[in-house]
PDB file of C-alpha atoms in Angstrom:
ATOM      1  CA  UNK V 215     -92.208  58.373  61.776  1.00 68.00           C
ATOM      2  CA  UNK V 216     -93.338  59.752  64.987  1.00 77.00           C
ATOM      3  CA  UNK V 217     -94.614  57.079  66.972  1.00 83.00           C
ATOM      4  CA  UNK V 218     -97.565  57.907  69.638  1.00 92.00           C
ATOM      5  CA  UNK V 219     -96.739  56.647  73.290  1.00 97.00           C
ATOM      6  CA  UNK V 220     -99.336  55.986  75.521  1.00 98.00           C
ATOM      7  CA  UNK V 221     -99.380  57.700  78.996  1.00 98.00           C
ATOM      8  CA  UNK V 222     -99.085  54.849  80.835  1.00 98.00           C
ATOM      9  CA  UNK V 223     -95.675  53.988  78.975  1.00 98.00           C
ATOM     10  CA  UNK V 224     -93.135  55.921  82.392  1.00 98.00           C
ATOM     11  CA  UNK V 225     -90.607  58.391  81.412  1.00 98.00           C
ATOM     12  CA  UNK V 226     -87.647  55.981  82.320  1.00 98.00           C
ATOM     13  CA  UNK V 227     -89.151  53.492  79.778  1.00 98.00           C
ATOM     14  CA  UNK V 228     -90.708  55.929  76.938  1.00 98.00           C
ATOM     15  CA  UNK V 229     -86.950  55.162  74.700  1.00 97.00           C
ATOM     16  CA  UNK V 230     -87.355  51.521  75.354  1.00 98.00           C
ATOM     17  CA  UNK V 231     -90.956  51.701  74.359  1.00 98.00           C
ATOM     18  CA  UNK V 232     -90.042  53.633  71.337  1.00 97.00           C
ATOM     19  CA  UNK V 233     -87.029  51.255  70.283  1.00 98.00           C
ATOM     20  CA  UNK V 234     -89.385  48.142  70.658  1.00 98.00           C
ATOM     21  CA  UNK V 235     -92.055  49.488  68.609  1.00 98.00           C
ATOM     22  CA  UNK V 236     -89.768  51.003  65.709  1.00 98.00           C
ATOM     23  CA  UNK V 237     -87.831  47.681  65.333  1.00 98.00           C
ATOM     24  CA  UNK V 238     -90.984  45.787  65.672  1.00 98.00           C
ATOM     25  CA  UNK V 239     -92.436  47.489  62.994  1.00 98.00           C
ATOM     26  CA  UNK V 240     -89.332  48.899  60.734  1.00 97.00           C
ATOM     27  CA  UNK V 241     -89.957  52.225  61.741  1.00 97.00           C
ATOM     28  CA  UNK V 242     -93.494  52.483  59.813  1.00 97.00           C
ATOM     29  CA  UNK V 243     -95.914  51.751  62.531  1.00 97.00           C
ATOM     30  CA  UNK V 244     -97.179  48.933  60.794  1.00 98.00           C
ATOM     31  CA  UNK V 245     -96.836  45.390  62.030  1.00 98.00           C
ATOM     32  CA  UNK V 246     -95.934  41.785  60.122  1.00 98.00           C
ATOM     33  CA  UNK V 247     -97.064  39.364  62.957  1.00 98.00           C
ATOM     34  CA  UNK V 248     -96.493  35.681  62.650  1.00 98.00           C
ATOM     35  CA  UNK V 249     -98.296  33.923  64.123  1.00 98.00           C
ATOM     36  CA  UNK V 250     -97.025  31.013  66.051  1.00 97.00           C
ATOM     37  CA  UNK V 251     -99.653  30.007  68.388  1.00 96.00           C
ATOM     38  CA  UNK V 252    -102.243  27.640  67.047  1.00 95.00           C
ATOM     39  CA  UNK V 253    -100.241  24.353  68.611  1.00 95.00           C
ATOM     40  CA  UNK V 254    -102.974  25.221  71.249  1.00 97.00           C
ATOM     41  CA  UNK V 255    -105.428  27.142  69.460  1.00 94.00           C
ATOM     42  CA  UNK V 256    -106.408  24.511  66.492  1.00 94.00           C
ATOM     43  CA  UNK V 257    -104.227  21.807  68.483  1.00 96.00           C
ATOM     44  CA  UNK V 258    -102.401  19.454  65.276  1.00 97.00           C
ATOM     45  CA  UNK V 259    -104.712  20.395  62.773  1.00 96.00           C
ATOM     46  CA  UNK V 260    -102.825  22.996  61.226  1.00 96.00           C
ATOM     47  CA  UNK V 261     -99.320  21.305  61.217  1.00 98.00           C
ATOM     48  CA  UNK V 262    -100.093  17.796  60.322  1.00 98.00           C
ATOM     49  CA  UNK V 263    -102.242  16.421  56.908  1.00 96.00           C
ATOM     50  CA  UNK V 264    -103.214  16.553  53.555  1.00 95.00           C
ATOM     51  CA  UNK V 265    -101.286  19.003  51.400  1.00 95.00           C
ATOM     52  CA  UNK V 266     -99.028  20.079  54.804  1.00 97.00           C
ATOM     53  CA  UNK V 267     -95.587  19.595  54.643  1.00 98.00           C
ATOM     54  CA  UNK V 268     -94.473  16.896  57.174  1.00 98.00           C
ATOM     55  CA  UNK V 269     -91.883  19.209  59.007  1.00 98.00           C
ATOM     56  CA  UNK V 270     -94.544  21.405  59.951  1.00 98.00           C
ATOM     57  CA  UNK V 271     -95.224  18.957  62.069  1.00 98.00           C
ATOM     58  CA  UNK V 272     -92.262  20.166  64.202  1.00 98.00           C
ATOM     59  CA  UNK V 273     -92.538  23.233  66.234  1.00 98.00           C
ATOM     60  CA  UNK V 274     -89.156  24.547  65.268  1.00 98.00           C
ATOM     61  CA  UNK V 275     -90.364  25.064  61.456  1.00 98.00           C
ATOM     62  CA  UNK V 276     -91.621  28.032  62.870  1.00 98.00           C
ATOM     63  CA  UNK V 277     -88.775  28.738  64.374  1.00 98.00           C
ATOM     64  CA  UNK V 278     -86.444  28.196  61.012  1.00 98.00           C
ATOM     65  CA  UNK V 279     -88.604  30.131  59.490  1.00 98.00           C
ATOM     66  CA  UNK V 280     -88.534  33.402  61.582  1.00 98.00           C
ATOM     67  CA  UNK V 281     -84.898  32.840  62.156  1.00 98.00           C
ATOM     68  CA  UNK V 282     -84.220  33.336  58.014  1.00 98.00           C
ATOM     69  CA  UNK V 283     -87.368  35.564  57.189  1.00 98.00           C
ATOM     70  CA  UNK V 284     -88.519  39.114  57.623  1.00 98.00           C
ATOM     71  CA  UNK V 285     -90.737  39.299  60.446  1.00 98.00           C
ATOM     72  CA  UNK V 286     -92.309  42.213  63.194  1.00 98.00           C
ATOM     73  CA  UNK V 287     -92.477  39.885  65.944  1.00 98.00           C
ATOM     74  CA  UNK V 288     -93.121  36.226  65.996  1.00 98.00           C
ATOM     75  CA  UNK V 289     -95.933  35.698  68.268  1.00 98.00           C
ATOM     76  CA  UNK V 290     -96.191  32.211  70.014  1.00 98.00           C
ATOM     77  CA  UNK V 291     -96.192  31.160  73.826  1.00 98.00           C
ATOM     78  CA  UNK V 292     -93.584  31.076  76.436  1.00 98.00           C
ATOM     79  CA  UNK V 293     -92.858  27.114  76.968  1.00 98.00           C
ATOM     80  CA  UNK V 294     -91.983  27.121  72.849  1.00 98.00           C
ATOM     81  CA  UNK V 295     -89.878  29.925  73.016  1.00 98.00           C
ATOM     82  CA  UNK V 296     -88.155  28.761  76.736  1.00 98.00           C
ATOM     83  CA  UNK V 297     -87.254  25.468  74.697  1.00 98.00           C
ATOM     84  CA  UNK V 298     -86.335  27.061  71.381  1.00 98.00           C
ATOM     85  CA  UNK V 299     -85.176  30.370  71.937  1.00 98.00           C
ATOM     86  CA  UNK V 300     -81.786  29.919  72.858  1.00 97.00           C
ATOM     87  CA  UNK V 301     -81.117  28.364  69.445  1.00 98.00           C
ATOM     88  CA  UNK V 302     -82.635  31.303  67.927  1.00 98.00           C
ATOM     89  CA  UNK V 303     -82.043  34.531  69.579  1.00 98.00           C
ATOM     90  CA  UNK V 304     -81.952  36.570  66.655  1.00 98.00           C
ATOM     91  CA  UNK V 305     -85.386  36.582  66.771  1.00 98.00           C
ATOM     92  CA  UNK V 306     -87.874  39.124  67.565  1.00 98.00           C
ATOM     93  CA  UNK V 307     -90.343  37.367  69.900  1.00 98.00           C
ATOM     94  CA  UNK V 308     -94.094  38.668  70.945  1.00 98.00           C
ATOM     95  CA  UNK V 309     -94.789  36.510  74.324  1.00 98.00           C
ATOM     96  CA  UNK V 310     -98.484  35.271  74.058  1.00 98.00           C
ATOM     97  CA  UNK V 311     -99.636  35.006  77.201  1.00 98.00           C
ATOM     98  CA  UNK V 312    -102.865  32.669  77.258  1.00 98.00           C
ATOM     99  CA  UNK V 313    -104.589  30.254  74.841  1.00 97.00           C
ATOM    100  CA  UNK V 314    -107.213  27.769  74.652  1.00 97.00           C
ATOM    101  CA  UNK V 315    -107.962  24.624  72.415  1.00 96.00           C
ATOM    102  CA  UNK V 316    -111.020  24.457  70.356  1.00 94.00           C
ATOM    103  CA  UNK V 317    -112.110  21.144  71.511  1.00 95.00           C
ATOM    104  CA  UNK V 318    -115.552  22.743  72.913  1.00 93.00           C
ATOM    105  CA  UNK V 319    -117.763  24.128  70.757  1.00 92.00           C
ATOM    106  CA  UNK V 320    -118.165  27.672  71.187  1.00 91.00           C
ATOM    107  CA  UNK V 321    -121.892  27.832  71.469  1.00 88.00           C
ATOM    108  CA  UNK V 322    -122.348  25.065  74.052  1.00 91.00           C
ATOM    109  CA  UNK V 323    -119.522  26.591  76.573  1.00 93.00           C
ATOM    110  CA  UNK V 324    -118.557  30.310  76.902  1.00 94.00           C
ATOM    111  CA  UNK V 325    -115.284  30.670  76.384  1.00 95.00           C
ATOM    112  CA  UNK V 326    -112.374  31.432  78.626  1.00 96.00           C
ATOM    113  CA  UNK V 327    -109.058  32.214  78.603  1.00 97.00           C
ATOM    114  CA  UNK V 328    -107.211  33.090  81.475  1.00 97.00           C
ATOM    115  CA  UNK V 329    -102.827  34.376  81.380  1.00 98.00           C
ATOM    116  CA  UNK V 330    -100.429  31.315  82.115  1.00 98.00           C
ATOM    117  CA  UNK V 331     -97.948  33.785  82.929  1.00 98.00           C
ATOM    118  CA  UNK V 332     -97.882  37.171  84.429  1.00 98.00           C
ATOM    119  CA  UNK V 333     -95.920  40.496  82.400  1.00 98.00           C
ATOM    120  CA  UNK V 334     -93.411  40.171  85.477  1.00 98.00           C
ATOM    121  CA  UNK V 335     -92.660  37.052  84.749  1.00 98.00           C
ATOM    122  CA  UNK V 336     -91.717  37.887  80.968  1.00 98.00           C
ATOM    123  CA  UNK V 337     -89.981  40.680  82.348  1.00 98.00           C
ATOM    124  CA  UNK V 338     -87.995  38.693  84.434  1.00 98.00           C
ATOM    125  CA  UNK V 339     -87.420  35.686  81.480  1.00 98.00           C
ATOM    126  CA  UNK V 340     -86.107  38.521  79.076  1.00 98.00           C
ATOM    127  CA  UNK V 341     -83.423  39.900  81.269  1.00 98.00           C
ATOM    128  CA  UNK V 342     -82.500  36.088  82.437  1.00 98.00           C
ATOM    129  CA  UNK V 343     -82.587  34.796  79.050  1.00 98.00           C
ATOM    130  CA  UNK V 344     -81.635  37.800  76.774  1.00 98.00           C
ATOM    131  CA  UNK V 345     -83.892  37.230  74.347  1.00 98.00           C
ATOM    132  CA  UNK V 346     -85.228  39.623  71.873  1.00 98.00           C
ATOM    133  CA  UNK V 347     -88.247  40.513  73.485  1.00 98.00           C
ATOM    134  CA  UNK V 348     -90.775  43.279  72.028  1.00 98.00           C
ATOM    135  CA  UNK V 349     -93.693  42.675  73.540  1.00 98.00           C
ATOM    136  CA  UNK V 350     -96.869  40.482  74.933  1.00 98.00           C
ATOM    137  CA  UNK V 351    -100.283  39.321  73.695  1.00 98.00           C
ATOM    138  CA  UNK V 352    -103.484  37.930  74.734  1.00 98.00           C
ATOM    139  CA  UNK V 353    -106.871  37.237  73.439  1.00 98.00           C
ATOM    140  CA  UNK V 354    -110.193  37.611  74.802  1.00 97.00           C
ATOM    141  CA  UNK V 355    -113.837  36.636  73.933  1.00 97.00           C
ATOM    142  CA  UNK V 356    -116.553  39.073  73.526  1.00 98.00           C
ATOM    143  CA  UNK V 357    -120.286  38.063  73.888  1.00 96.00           C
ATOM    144  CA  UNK V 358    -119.821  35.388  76.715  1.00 94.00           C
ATOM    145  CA  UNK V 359    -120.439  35.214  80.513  1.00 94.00           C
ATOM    146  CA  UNK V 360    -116.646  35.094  81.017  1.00 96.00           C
ATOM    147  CA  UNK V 361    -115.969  38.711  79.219  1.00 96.00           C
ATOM    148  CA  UNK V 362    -115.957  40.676  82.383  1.00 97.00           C
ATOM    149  CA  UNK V 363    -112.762  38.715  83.704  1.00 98.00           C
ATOM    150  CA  UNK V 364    -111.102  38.558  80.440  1.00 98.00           C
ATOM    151  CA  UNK V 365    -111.320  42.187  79.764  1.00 98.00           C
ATOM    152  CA  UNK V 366    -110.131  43.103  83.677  1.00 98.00           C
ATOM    153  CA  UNK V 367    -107.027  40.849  82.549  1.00 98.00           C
ATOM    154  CA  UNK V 368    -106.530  42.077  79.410  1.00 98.00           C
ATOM    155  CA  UNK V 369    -106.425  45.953  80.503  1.00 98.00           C
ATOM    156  CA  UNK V 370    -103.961  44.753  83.574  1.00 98.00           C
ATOM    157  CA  UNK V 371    -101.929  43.360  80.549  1.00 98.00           C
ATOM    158  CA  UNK V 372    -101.973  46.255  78.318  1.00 98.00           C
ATOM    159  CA  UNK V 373    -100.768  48.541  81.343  1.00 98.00           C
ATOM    160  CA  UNK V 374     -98.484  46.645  82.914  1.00 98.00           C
ATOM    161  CA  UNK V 375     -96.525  45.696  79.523  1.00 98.00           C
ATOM    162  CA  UNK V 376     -96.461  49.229  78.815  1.00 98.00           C
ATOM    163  CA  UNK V 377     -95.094  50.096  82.177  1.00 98.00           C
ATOM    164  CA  UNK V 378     -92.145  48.420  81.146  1.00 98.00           C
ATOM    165  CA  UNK V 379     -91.826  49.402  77.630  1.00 98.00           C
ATOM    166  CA  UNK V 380     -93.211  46.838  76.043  1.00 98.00           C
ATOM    167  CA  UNK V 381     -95.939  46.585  72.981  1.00 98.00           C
ATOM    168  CA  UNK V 382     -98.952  44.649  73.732  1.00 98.00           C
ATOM    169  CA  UNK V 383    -101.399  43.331  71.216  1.00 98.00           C
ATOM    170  CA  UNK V 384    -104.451  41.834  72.002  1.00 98.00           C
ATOM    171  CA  UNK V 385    -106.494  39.156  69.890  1.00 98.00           C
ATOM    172  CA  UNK V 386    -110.296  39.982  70.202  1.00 98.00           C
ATOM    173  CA  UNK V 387    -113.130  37.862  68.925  1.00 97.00           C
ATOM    174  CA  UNK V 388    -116.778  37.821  69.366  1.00 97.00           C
ATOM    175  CA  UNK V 389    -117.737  34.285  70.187  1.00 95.00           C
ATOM    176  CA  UNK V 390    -120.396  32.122  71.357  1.00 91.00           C
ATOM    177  CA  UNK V 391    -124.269  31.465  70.866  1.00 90.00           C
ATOM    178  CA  UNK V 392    -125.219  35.442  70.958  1.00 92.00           C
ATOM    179  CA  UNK V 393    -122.534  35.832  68.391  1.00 94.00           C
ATOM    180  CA  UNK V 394    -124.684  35.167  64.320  1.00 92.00           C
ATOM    181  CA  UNK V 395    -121.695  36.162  62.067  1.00 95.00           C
ATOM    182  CA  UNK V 396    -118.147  36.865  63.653  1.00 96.00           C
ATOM    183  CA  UNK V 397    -117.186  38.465  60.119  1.00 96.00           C
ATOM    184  CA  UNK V 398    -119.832  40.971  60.429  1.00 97.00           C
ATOM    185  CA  UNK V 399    -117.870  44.282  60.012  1.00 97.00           C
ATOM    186  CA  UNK V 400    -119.504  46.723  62.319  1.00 97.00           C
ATOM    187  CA  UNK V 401    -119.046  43.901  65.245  1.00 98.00           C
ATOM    188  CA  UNK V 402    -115.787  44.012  64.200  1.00 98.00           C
ATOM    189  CA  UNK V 403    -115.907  47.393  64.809  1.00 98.00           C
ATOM    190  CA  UNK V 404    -116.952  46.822  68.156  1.00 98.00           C
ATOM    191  CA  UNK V 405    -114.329  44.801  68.902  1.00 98.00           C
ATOM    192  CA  UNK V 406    -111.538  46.962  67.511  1.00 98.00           C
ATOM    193  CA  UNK V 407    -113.457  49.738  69.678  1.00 98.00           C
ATOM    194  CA  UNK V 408    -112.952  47.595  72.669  1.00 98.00           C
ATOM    195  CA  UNK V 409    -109.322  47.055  72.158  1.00 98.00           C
ATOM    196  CA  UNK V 410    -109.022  50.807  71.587  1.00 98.00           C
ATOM    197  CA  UNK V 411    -110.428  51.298  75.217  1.00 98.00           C
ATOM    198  CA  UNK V 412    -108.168  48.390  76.787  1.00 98.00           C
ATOM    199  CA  UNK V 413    -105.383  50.844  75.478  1.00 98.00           C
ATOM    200  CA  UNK V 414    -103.936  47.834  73.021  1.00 98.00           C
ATOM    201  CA  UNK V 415    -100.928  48.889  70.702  1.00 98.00           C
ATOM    202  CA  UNK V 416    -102.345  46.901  68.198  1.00 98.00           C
ATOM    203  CA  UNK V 417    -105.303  44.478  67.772  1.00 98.00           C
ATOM    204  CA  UNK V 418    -105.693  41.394  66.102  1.00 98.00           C
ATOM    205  CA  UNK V 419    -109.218  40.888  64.604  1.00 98.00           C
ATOM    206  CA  UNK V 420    -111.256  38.816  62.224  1.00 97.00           C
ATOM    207  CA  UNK V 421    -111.727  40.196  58.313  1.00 97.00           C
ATOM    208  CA  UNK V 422    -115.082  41.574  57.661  1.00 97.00           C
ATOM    209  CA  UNK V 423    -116.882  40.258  55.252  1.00 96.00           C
ATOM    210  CA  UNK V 424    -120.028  40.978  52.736  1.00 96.00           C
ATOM    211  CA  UNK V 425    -123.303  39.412  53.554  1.00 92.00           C
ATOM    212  CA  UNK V 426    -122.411  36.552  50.516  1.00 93.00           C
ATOM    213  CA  UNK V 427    -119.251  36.167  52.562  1.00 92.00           C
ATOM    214  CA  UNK V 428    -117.085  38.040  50.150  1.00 94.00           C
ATOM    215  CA  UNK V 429    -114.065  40.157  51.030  1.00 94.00           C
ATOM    216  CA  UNK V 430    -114.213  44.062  50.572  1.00 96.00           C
ATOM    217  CA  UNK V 431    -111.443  46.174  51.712  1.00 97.00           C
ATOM    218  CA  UNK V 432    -113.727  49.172  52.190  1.00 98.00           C
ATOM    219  CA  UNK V 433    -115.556  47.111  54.683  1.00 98.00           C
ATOM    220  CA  UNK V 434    -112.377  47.582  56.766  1.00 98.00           C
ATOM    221  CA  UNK V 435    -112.790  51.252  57.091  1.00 98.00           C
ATOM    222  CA  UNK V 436    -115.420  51.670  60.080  1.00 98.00           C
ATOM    223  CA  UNK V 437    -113.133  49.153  61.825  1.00 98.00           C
ATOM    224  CA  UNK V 438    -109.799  51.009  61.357  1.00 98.00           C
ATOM    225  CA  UNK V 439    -112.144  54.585  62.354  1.00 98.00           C
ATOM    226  CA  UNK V 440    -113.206  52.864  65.535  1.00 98.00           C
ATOM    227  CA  UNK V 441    -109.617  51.352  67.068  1.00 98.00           C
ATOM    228  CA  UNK V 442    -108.679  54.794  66.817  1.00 98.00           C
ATOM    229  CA  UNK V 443    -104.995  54.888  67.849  1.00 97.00           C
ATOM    230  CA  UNK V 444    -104.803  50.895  68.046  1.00 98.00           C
ATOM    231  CA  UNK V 445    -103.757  49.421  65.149  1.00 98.00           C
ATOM    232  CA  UNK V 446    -105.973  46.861  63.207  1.00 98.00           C
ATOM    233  CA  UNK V 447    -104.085  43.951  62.836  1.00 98.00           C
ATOM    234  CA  UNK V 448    -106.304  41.524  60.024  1.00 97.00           C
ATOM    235  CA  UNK V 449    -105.914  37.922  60.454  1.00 95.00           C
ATOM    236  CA  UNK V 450    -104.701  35.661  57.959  1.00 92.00           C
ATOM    237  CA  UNK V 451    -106.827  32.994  58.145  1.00 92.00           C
ATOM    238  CA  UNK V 452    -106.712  29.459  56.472  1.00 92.00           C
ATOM    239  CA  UNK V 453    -103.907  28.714  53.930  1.00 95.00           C
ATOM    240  CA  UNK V 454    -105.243  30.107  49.837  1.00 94.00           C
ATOM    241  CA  UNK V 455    -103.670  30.842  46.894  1.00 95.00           C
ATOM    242  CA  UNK V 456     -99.932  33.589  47.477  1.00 97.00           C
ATOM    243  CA  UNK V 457    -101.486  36.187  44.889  1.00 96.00           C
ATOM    244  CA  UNK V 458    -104.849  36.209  46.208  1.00 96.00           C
ATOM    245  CA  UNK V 459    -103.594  36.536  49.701  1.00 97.00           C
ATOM    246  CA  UNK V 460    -100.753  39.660  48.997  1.00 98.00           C
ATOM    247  CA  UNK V 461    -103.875  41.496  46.598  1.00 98.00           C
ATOM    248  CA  UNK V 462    -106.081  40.955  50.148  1.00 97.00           C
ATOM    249  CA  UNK V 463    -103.760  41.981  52.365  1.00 98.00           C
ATOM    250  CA  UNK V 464    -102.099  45.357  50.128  1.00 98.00           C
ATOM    251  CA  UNK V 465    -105.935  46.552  50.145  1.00 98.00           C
ATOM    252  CA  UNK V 466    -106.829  45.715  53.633  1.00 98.00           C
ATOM    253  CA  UNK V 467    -103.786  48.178  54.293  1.00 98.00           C
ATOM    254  CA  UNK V 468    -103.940  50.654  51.302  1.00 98.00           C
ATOM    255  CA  UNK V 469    -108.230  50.833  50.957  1.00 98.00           C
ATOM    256  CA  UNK V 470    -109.033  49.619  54.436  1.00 98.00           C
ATOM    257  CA  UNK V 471    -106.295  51.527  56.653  1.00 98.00           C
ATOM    258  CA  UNK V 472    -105.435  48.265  58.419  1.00 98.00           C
ATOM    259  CA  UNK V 473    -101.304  48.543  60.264  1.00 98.00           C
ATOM    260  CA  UNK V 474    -100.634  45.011  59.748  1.00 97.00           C
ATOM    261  CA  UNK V 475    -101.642  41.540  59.958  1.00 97.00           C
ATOM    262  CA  UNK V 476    -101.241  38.295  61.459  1.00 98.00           C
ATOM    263  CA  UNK V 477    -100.566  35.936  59.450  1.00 98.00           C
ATOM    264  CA  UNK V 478     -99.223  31.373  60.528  1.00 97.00           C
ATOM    265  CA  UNK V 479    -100.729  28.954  58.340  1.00 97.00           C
ATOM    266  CA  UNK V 480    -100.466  31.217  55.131  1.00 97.00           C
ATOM    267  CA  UNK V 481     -96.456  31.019  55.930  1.00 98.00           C
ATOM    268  CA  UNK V 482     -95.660  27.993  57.863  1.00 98.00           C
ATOM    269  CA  UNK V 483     -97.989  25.521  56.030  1.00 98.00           C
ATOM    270  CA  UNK V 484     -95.556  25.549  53.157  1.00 98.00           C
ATOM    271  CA  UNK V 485     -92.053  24.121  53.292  1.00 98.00           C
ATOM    272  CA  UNK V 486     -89.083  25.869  54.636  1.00 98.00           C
ATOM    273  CA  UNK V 487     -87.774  27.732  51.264  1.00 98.00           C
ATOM    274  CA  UNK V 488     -91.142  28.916  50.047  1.00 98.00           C
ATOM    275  CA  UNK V 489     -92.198  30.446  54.016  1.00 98.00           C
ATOM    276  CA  UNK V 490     -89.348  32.301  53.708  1.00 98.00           C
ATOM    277  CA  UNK V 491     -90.550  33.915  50.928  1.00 98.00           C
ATOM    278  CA  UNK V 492     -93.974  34.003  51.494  1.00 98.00           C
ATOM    279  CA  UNK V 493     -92.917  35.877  55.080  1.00 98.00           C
ATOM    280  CA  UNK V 494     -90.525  38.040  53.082  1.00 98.00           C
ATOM    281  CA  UNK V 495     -93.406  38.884  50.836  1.00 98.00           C
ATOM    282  CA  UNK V 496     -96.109  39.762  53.681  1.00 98.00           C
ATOM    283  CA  UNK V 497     -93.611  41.894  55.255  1.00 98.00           C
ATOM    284  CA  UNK V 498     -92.971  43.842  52.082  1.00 98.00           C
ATOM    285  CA  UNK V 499     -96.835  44.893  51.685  1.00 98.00           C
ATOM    286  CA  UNK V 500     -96.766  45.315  55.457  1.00 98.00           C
ATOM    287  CA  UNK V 501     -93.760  46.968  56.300  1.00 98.00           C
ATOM    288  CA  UNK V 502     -92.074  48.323  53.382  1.00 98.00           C
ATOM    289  CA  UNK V 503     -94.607  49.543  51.383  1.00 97.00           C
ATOM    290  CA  UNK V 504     -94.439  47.396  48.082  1.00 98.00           C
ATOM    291  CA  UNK V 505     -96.915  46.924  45.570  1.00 98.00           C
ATOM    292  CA  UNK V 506     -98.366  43.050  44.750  1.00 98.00           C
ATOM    293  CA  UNK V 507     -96.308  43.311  42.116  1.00 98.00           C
ATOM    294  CA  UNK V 508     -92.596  43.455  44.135  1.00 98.00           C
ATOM    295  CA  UNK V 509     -93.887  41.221  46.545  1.00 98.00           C
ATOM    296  CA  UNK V 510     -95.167  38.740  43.963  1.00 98.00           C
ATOM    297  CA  UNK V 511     -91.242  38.722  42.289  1.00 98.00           C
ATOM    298  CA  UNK V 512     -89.895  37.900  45.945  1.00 98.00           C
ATOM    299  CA  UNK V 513     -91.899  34.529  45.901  1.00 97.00           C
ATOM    300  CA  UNK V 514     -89.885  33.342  42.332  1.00 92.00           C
TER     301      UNK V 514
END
């Protein structure tokens, strides 16, 4: 697989670049993200209720579960993986740098989401801690009065993670009263556009959907067109049924021309055993290019 490096990736660091993105994505360009970061994002409403097992509730289920499982990266924030990581360093960790709650509604407030932590800083944590690394992410709001300072951030990001041969992904969403229907695919376009133009390695977008709010892989297409040499990264959304899930995501990637996904509370909202094999499963489709089929006999 020849693997496209930006210009902005230095000589010195074009084999680390290269290394990072081959192991992040078994050599196929395509990425298996889990996703670890809604303890901010949906604060405990994704690890703790009905029909959730209770150690979910913990933050190191995650953990367990990309210790045993095939993953790309495991993408959470900083303060988890400074109090976890050195129990689990045979992990391959994506740094997320900023996150917000949804405690305000996203039409009454435009939202913002400014970096915790600077790409230095990571830089610095890797070689301190040696932890597996690959790469930083960050998302950012279209549509809003706050855009301007969230794109400035997120193309600082982008460059300076490159600069040291790291992947960045970035998580872009259209939000906020201007914003009718954030599963409209040629807004999704836009957005995947955007990330193209921020330079992103990959980026991490909502699923289009049909006007009756149906999925259709072919709806994927005019994104995957328009992020250009970023790769679409589909997210996984809320927890549904393992075969409906692997048939959606082998056609986002096989009809839609999607490089991955990012997938937490279709993995870790299931106890320890079966997320191992759910993950295993995702990263088959993903990353090793098995049919629903194969991946359907890993869940068994």
């Amino acid at each position: 697989m020849k693997f496209n490096v930006p210009a902005d990736v230095p000589a010195k660091r074009v084999a680390l670049y290269k290394k990072n993105l081959k192991e992040a994505t078994n050599g196929t360009n395509h990425l298996m993200l889990f996703a670890g970061d809604q303890k901010v994002e949906h604060l405990n409403n994704d690890f703790y209720g009905k029909d959730i097992p209770l150690e979910d509730n913990s933050p190191e289920h995650m953990f367990k579960i990309a210790s045993k499982a095939k993953v790309g990266v495991f993408a959470t924030q900083f303060g988890l993986i400074s109090r976890y990581g050195r129990d689990y360093k045979n992990i391959p960790y994506l740094v997320k740098l900023n996150s917000k709650t949804n405690l305000v509604p996203y039409d009454e407030i435009d939202p913002y989401s400014e970096a915790w932590l600077s790409v230095d800083e990571i830089v610095n944590f890797k070689k301190e801690s040696g932890l597996d690394i690959k790469g930083v992410g960050y998302t950012l709001y279209l549509g809003g009065a706050n855009e301007h300072a969230m794109l400035s951030q997120a193309a600082k990001i982008v460059h300076e993670a490159h600069k040291n041969g790291m992947i960045c992904v970035l998580w872009i969403y259209p939000k906020g009263k201007f914003v009718k229907d954030e599963h409209d695919a040629h807004l999704i376009a836009g957005a995947a556009g955007v990330g193209a133009a921020l330079g992103a390695d990959f980026i991490k977008l909502k699923v289009p959907y049909t006007k009756k709010g149906k999925f259709n892989a072919k709806l994927l297409q005019e994104v995957t067109m328009a992020a250009g040499r970023s790769g679409v990264l589909c997210e996984g959304g809320a927890k549904i049924d393992e075969k409906v899930f692997l048939q959606e995501l082998y056609e986002q990637k096989s009809i839609g021309g999607s490089r991955g996904n990012g997938t937490g509370r279709n993995i870790h909202q299931r106890e320890f055993k079966e997320a191992v094999k759910m993950a295993n499963a995702i990263y088959a489709i993903t990353c090793e290019n098995a049919t629903v089929k194969e991946a359907l006999k890993l869940l068994k």
